[in-house]
Coordinates of C-alpha atoms in Angstrom, one line a residue:
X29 CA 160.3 -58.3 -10.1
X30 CA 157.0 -59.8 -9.3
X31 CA 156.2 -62.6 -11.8
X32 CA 152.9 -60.8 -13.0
X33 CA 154.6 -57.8 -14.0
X34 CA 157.3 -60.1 -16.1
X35 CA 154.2 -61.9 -17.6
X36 CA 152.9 -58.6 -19.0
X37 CA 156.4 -57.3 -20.2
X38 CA 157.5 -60.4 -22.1
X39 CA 153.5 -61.1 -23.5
X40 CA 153.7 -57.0 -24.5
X41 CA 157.3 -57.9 -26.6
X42 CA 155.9 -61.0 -28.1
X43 CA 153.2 -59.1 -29.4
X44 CA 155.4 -56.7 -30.2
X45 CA 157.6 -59.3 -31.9
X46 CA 154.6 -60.5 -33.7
X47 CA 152.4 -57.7 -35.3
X48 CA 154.6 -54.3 -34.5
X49 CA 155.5 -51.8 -32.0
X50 CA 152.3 -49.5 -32.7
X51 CA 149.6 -52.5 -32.9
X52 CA 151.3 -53.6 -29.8
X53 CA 151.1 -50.1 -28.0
X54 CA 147.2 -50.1 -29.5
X55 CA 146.3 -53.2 -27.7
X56 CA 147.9 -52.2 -24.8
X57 CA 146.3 -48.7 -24.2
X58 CA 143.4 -50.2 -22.4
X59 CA 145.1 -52.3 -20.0
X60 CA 147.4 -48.8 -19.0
X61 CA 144.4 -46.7 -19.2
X62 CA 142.9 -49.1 -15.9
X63 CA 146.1 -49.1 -14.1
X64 CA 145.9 -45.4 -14.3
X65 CA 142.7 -45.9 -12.8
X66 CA 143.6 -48.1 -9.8
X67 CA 146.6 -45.9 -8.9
X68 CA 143.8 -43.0 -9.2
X69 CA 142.0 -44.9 -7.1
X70 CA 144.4 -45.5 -4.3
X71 CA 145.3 -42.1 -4.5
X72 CA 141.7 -40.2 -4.0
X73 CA 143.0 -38.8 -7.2
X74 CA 141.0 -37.7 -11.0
X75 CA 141.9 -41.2 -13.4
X76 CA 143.6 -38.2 -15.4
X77 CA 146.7 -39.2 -13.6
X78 CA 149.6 -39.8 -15.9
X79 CA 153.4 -40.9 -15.6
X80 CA 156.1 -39.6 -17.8
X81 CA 157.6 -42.1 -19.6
X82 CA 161.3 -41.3 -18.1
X83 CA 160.3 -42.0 -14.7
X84 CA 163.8 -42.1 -13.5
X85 CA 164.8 -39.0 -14.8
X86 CA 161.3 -37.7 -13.7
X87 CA 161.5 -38.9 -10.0
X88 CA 165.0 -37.6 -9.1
X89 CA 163.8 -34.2 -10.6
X90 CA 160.4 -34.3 -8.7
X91 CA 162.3 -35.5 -5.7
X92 CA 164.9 -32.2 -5.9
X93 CA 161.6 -30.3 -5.5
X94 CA 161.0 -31.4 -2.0
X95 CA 162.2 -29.5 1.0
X96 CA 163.1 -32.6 3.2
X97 CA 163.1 -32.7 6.9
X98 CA 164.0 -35.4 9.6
X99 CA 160.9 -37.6 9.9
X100 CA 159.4 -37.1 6.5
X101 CA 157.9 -40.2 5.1
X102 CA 158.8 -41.4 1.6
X103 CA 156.4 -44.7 0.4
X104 CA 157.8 -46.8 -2.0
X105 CA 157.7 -51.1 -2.6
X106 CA 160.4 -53.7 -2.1
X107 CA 159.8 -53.6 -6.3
X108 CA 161.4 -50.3 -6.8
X109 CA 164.2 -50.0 -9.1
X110 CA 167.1 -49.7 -7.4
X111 CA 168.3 -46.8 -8.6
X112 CA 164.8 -44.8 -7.2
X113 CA 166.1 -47.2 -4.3
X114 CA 169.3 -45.9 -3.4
X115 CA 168.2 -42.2 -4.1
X116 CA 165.8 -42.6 -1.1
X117 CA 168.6 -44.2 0.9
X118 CA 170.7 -41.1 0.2
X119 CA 167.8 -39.2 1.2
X120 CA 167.1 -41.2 4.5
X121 CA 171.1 -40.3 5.4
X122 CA 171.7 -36.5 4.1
X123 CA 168.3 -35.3 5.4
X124 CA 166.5 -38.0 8.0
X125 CA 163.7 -38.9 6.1
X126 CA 161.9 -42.4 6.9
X127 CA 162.1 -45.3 4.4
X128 CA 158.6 -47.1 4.4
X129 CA 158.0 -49.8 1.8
X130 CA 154.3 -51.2 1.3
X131 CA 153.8 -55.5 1.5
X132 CA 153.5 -57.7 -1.3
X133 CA 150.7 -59.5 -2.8
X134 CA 151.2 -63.3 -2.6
X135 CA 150.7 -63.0 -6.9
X136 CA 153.4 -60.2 -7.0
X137 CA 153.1 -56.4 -6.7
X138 CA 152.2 -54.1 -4.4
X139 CA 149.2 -54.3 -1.5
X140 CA 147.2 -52.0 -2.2
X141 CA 145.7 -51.8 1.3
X142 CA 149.6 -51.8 2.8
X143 CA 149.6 -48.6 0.3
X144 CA 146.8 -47.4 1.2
X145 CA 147.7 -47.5 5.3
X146 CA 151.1 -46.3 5.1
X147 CA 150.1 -43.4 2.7
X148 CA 147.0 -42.2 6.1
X149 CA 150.2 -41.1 8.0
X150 CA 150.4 -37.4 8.0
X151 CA 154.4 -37.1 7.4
X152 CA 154.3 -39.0 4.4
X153 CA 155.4 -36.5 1.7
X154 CA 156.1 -38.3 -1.3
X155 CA 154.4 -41.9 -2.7
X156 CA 156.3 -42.1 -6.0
X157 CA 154.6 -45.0 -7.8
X158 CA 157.5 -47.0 -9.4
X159 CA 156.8 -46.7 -12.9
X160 CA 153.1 -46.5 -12.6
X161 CA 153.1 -50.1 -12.8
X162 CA 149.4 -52.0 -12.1
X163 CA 148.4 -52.2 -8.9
X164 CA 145.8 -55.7 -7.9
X165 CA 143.2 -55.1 -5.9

């Protein structure tokens, strides 16, 4: 896990610790409201974009959606969780699709220009941002 994104989750439970799990969420809103709109960003996309909190659950029904074939892109990050992980390792074995994982920033996370490169290739068919976490840049 990169050490900015453990910075934020154990600051986020000390405040949590501190003054409660709504003030906490409160304070918090506007630092998820501009990761929202990086990802947006990144994506070309409206800074509408949400994530549902059960990404998990969310990302293995999302991926059941797609109608894989051999040479099919999936973009992810060497920060996945490894459960989203192995299910594009199954993927890359039952049906042929290609692995690609954007670089990491030197401070932790993902590149955003690496994401932004990888995602130009026309056979990419699925950029499942892990957890919607911030993206520097």
């Amino acid at each position: 896990m990169p050490r900015s994104v453990l910075d934020v989750m154990v600051g986020h439970l000390n405040r949590e610790a501190n003054f409660g799990a709504y003030e906490s969420a409160d304070d918090a809103e506007a630092v998820a409201t501009d990761a929202y709109a990086h990802v947006a960003k990144v994506l070309g996309a409206n800074a509408q974009y949400r994530c549902r909190r059960e990404f998990d659950g969310s990302l293995f029904q999302a991926l059941s959606a797609f109608d894989f074939k051999p040479g099919d892109v999936i973009v992810t990050t060497r920060n996945d969780y490894i459960s989203n992980q192995l299910a594009y390792l199954s993927l890359a074995r039952r049906y042929g699709v290609e692995v690609r994982r954007a670089a990491d920033l030197a401070s932790g996370g993902a590149d955003p220009q690496s994401v932004k490169e990888l995602l130009r290739d026309s056979r990419v068919r699925c950029w499942p941002s892990p957890g919607c976490r911030p993206i520097r840049g």
